[in-house]
XYZ file of C-alpha atoms in Angstrom:
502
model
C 9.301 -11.477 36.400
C 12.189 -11.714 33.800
C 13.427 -8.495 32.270
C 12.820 -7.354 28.772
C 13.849 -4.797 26.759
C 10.268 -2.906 27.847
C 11.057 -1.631 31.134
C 14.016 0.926 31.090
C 12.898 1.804 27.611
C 9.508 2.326 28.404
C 10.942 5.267 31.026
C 13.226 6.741 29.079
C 13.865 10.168 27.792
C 13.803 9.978 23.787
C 14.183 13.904 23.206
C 17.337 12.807 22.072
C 19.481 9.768 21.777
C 21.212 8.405 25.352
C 23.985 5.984 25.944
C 24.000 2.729 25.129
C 22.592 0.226 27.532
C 22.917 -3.604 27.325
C 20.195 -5.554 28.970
C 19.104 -9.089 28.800
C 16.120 -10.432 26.110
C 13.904 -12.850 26.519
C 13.230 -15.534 23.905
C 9.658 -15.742 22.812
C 7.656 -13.476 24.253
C 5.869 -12.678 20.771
C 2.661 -14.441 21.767
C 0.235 -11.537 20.959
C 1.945 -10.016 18.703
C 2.103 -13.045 16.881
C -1.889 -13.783 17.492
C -2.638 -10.264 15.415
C -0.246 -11.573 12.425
C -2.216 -14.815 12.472
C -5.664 -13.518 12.751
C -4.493 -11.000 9.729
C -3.784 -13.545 7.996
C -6.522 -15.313 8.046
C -9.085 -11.982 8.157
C -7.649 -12.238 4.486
C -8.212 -15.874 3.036
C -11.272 -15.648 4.624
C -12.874 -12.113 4.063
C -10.933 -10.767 0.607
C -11.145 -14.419 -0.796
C -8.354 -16.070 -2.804
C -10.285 -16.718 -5.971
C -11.078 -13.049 -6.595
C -9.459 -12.282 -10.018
C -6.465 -9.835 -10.274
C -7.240 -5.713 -10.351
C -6.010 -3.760 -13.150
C -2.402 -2.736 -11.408
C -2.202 -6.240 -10.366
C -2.593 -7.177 -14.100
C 0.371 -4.587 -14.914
C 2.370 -6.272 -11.998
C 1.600 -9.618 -12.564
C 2.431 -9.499 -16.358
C 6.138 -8.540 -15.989
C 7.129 -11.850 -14.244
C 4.196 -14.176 -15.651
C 4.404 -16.193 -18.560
C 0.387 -16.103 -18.748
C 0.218 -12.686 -21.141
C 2.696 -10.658 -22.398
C 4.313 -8.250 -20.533
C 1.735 -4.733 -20.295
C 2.667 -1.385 -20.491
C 4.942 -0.414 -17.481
C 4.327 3.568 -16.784
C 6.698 6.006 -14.937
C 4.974 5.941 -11.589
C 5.300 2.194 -11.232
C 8.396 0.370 -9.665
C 8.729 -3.230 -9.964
C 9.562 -4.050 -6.398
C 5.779 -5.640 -6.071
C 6.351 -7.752 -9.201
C 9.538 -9.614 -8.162
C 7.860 -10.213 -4.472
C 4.974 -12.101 -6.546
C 7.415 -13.595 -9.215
C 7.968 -16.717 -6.908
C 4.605 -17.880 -7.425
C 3.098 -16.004 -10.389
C 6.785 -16.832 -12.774
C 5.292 -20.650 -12.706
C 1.677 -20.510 -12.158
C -1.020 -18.905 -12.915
C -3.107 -19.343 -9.538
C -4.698 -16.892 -8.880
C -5.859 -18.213 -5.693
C -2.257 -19.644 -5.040
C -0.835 -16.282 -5.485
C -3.351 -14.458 -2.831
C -2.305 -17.447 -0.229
C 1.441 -16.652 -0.865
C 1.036 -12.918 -0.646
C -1.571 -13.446 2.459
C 1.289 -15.345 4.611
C 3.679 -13.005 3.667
C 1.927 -9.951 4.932
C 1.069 -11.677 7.731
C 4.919 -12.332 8.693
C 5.713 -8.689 7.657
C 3.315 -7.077 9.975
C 4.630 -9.428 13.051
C 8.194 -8.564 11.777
C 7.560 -5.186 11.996
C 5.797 -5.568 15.121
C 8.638 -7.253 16.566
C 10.649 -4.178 16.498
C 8.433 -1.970 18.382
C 8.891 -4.494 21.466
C 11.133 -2.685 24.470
C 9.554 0.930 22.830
C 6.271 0.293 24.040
C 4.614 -2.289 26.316
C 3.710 -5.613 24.908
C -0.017 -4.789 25.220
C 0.584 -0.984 23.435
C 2.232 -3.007 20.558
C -0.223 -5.608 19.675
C -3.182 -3.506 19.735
C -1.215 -1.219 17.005
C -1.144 -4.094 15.270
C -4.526 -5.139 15.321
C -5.840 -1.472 14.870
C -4.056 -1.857 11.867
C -4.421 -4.566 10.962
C -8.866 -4.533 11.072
C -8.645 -1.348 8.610
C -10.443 -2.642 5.485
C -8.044 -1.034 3.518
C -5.328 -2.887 5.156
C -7.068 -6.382 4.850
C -8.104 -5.673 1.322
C -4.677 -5.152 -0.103
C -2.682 -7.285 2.009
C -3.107 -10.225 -0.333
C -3.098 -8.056 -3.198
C -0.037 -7.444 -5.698
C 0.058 -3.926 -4.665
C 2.958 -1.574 -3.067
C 1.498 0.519 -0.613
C 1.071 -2.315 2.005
C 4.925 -2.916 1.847
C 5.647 0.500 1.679
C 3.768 0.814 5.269
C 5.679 -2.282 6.742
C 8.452 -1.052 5.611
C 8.088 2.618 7.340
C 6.850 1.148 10.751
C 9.706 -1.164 10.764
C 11.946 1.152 9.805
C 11.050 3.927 12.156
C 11.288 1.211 15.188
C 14.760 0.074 14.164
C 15.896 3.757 13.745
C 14.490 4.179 17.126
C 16.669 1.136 18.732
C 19.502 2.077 17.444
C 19.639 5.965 19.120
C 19.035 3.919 21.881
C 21.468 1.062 21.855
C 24.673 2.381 19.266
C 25.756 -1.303 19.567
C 22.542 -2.841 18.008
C 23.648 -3.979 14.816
C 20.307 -5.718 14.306
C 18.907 -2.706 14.434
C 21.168 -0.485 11.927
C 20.498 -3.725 9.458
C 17.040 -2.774 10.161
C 16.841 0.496 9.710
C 18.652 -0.325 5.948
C 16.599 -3.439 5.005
C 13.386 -1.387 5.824
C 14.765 1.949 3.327
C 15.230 -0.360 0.813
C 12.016 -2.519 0.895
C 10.217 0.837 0.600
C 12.163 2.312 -1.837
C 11.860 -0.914 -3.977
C 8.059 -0.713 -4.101
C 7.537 2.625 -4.194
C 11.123 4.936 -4.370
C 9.203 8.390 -3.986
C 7.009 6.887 -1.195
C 9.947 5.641 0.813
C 11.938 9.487 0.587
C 8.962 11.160 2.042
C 9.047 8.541 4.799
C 12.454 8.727 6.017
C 13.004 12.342 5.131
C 12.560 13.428 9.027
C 15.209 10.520 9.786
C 17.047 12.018 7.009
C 17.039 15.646 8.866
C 18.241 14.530 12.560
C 20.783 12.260 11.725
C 22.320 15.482 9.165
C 21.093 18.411 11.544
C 20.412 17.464 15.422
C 23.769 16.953 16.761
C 22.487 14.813 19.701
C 21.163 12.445 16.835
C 23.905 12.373 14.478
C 25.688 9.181 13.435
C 27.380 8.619 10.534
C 26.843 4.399 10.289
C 22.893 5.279 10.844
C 23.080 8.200 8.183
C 25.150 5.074 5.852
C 22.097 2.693 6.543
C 19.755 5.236 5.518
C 21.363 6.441 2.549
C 22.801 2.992 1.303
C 19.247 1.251 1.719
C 17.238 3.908 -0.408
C 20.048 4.037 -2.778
C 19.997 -0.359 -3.154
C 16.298 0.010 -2.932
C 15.823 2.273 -5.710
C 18.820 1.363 -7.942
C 16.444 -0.821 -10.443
C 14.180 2.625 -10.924
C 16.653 4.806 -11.485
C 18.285 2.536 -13.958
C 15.028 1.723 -15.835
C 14.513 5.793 -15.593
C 17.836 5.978 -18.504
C 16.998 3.026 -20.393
C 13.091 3.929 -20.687
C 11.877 7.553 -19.531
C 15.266 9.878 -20.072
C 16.620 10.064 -16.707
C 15.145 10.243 -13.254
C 14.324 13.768 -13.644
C 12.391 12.968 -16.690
C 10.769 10.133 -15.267
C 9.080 11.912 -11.994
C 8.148 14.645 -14.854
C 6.405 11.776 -16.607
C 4.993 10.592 -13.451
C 3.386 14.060 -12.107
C 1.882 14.276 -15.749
C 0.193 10.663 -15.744
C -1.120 11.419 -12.309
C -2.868 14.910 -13.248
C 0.199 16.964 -12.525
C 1.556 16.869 -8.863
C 1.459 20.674 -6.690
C -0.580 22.119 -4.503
C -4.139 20.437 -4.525
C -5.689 19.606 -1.319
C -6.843 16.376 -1.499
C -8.515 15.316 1.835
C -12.006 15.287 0.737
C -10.762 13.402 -2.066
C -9.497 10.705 0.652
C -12.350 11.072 3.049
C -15.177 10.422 0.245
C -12.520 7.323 -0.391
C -13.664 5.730 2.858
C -16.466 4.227 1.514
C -14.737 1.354 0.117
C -13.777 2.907 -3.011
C -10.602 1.348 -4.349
C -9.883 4.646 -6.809
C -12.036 7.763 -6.720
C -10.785 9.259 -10.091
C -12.318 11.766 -10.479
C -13.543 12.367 -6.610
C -16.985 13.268 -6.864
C -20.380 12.519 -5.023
C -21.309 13.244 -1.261
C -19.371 12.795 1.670
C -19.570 8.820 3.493
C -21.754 8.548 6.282
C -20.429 10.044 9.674
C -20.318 6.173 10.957
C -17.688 5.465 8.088
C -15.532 8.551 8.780
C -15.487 9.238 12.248
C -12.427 6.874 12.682
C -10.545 9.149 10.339
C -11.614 12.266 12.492
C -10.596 10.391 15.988
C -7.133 9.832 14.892
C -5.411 13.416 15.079
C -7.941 13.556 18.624
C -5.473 10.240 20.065
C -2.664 11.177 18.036
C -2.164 14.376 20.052
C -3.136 12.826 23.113
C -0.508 10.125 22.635
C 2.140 13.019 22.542
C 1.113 14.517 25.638
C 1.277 11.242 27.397
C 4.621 11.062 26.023
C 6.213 14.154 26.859
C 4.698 13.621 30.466
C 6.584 10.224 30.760
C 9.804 11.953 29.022
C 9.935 9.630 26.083
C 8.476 12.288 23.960
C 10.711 10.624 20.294
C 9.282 7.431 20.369
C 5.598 9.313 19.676
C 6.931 12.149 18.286
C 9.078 10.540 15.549
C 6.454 8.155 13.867
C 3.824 10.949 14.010
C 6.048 13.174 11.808
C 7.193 10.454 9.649
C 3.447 9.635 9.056
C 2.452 13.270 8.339
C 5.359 13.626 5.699
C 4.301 10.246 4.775
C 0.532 11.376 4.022
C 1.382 15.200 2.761
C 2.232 14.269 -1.194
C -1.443 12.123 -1.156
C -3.283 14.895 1.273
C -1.833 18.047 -0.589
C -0.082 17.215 -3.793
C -2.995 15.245 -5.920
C -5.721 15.313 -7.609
C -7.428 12.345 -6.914
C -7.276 9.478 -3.882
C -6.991 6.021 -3.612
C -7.323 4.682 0.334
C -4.022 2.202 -0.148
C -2.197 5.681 -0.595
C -2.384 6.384 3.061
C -2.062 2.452 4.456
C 2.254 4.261 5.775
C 0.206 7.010 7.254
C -1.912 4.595 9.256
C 0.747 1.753 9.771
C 2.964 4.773 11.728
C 0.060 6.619 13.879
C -1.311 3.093 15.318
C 1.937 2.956 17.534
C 0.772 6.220 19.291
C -3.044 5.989 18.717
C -2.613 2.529 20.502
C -0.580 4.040 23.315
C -2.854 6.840 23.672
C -6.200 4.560 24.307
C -4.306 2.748 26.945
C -3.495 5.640 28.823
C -7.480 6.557 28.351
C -8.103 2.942 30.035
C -5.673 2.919 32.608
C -4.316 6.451 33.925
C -8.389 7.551 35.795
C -9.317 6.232 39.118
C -9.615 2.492 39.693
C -13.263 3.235 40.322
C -13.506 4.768 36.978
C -11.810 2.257 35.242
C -14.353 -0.399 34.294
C -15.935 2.817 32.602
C -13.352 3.752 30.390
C -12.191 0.036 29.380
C -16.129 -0.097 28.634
C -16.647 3.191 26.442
C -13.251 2.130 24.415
C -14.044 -1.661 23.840
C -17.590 -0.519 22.614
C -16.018 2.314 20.331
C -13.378 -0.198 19.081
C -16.138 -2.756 18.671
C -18.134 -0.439 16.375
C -15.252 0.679 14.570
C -14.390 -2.945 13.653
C -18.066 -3.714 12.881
C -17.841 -0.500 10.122
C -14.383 -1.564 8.652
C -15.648 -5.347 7.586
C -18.739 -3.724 6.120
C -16.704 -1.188 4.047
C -14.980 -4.131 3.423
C -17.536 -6.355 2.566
C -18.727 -4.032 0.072
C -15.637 -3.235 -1.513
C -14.897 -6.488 -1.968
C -18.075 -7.760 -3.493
C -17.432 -4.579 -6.268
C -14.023 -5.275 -7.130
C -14.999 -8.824 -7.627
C -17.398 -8.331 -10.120
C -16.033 -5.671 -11.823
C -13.141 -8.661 -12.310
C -15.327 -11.281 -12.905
C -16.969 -8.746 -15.939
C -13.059 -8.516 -17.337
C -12.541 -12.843 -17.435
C -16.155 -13.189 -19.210
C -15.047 -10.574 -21.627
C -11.452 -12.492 -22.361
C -13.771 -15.849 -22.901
C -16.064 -14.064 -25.305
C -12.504 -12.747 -27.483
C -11.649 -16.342 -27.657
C -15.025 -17.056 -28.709
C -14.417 -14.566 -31.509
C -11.105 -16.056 -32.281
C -9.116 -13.603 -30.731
C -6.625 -15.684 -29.058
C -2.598 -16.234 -27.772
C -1.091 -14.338 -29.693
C -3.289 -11.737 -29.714
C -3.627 -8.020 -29.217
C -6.288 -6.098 -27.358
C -6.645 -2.314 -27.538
C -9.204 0.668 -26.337
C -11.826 0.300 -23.592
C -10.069 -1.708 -20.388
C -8.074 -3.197 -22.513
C -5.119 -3.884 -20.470
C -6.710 -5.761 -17.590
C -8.821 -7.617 -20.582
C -5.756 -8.296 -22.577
C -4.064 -9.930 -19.552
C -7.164 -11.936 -18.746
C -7.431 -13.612 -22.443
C -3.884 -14.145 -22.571
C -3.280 -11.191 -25.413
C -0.594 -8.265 -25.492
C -2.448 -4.790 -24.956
C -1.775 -1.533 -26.732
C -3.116 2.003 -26.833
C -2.864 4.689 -29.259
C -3.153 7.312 -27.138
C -3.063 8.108 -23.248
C -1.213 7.641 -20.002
C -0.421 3.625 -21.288
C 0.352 4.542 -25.115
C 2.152 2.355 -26.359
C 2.108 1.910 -30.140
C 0.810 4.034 -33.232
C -2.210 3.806 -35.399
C 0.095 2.853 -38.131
C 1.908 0.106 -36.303
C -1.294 -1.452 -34.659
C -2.704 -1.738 -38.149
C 0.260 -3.557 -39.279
C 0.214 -5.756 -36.335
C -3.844 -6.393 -37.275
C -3.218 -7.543 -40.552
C -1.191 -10.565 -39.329
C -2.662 -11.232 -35.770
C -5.644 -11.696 -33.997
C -6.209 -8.348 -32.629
C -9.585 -6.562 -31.310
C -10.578 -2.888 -30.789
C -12.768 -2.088 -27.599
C -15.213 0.049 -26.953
C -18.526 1.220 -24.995
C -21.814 0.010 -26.631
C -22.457 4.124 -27.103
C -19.074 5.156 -28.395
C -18.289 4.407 -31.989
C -15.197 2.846 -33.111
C -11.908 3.853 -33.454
C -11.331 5.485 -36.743
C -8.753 2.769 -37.828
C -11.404 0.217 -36.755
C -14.585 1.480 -38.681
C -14.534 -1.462 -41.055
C -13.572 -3.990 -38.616
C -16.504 -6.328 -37.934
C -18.239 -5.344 -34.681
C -19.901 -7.414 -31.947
C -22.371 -6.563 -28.877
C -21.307 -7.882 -25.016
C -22.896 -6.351 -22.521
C -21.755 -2.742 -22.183
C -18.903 -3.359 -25.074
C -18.171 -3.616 -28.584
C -15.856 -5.906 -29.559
C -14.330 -4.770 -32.880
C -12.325 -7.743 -34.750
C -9.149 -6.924 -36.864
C -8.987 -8.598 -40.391
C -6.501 -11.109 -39.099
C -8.882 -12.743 -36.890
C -10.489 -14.691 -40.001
C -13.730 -15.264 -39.975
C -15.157 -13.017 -36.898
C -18.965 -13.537 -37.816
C -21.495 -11.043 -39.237
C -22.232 -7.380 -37.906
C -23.856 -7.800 -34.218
């Protein structure tokens, strides 16, 4: 059999870094690895669909590198990272279906990039079936193809933890130190604070375990967050004040970050909710949880199996990169959102995969067929769940989007078209859909005053939203009003002639 990079990895000690050994690579070799990537990819076109209309985010994303709408409101938690990976397709068209192919590929190469690395760690077989554990999450499949940060974020960590990994082992593995850079600073250009609690335990050994410490790793480290989040912290002057000022601005836009246990926030989450803001109702069915509750079960067993076989850091060291990962979205918030915790799952399917091959392969030959039996049927099921959730979640977020473009027709309909404004209830996703500018008075995407937004009414199209119970806006009392569906469309004066009271 030719060698890999598997075997005297696979037996190694990894309580600490050891001396560098050369030995040969094969070419190829990727096959399975590869087959997950593919079948992700196409779990995507297939299940999330490309023509499903962008989310609200995505609207906020898309609209800084589109020349569809205006550029929206761009608040202090966001980073633009996720716009500029869309901007080669979204800057000329705009596709919606043509963007959710791009992104769709592209996640699909990621995740057998980052796949790639874990090769020589961990047997072939360990490897792919992280990957596809991963990879059947709905929350994974869901947001692959969307223009979102947290899926990069996640590629980024378990790519990043694997290269960090090689290079301990092999000092002369320049691929690897590029690695380990390349992945800080894809994380840290989607989401900078994200990509800090990630490599913070990296962070610690390379400054504080002696056995672990080089300085050219430390460099990568440093030097990759630091290009990663160099557009952030320079928006942070021009726009928020500082950096300081801007995480300030961030905590108070997401409820005020501290102590706030959030895990029943996360676990009602499971449902297939993209946002539970506030978190309320009754906790999912124990069929849609019990995945969540299983993975701290393999999780530990995966160390044990570890330490056992001496090679106790290649476990160890993505477990506590996913715990810091998960800790400011478990403990620090006040809401959940499942894409929050898609680094947290990308690092514990490494060692959850490990640990159900050990369950299938360490009993008794005789008890074998058992155990490969009780696991398939478990992983069966658990796959089965996820594409319902799924299912579900996308059929919601579909027509919630679908509500948002009939809404944009019905504004042109009232005349309120390019260049226009839109303002009030769900404005900004609205605004982006009819092609308009939004602005808000008031709230975390306040962007104008009363006085200004009357100005701008008096010389363009511009329309006030709000719920068919809610009155409108004080400035907008006069404004001619209109019933659709669950809105009122109020018309500014510049509009012209917006029809009679509805």
């Amino acid at each position: 059999m030719a060698k890999t990079l598997n075997v005297p990895l696979v037996a190694m000690d990894y309580r600490g870094p050891t001396r560098a050994v050369r030995t040969p690579r094969r070419i190829g070799g990727h096959g399975w690895t590869a087959a997950v990537a593919v079948a992700f990819t196409l779990a995507q076109l297939v299940l999330v669909r490309p023509g499903m209309g962008l989310g609200w985010d995505e609207a906020v994303y898309v609209s800084q590198v589109s020349g569809h709408a205006p550029a929206a409101f761009f608040s202090a938690p966001r980073s633009r990272g996720i716009s500029l990976l869309a901007a080669p397709i979204a800057s000329w068209s705009s596709s919606t279906s043509l963007l959710r192919i791009y992104l769709a590929l592209l996640s699909g190469l990621g995740l057998f990039l980052a796949l790639r690395v874990w090769r020589g760690l961990f047997p072939v077989r360990v490897v792919a079936l992280a990957g596809a554990l991963f990879a059947t999450l709905w929350v994974t499949v869901f947001y692959g193809p969307e223009v979102m940060p947290n899926y990069w974020v996640a590629i980024g960590a378990l790519a990043g933890v694997g290269c960090f990994l090689r290079a301990q082992v092999d000092r002369r593995d320049r691929a690897a130190l590029w690695g380990v850079g390349a992945s800080a600073a894809l994380m840290a250009w989607m989401r900078p604070t994200d990509a800090v609690w990630v490599i913070l335990p990296l962070l610690v050994l390379v400054v504080c375990a002696r056995r672990w410490r080089r300085p050219r790793l430390l460099a990568a480290l440093v030097v990759g967050l630091g290009t990663g989040a160099v557009a952030w912290v320079v928006e942070a002057y021009a726009n928020f004040g500082g950096p300081g000022a801007r995480l300030a601005d961030a905590s108070r836009i997401q409820g005020g970050l501290g102590w706030n246990i959030a895990v029943l926030d996360q676990l009602r989450s499971l449902r297939g909710q993209t946002l539970c803001r506030p978190c309320t109702g009754s906790v999912p069915a124990p069929e849609l949880i019990a995945w969540w509750f299983a993975l701290p079960l393999l999780a530990a067993l995966a160390l044990v199996v570890a330490v056992r076989a001496r090679r106790t850091a290649s476990t160890l060291l993505p477990l506590v990169c996913a715990a810091t990962a998960s800790a400011p979205y478990l403990f620090m918030i006040g809401y959940a959102a499942p894409r929050f915790l898609l680094p947290f799952y990308a690092l514990l399917a490494i060692p959850v995969a490990d640990a159900l091959v050990h369950l299938v392969t360490a009993p008794r030959p005789s008890w074998r067929p058992v155990a490969l039996t009780l696991v398939a049927l478990g992983l069966a099921g658990h796959v089965a769940v996820q594409y319902a959730v799924l299912e579900d979640a996308v059929g919601r977020s579909t027509g919630a989007r679908q509500d948002w473009a009939r809404t944009a027709a019905e504004l042109h309909r009232l005349g309120v078209r390019p260049p226009c404004v839109v303002t009030g209830q769900e404005a900004l996703p609205i605004a982006f859909y009819a092609g308009c500018s939004s602005a808000q008075t008031q709230g975390h995407n306040a962007s104008t005053t009363t006085a200004d937004l009357l100005r701008t009414a008096g010389r363009t199209p511009t329309a006030a939203l709000a719920t068919a119970k809610d009155g409108p806006p004080g400035y907008a009392r006069d404004w001619p009003s209109h019933r659709f569906g669950d809105l009122r469309i109020h018309v500014g004066p510049a509009t012209g002639a917006a029809g009679s009271q509805g």
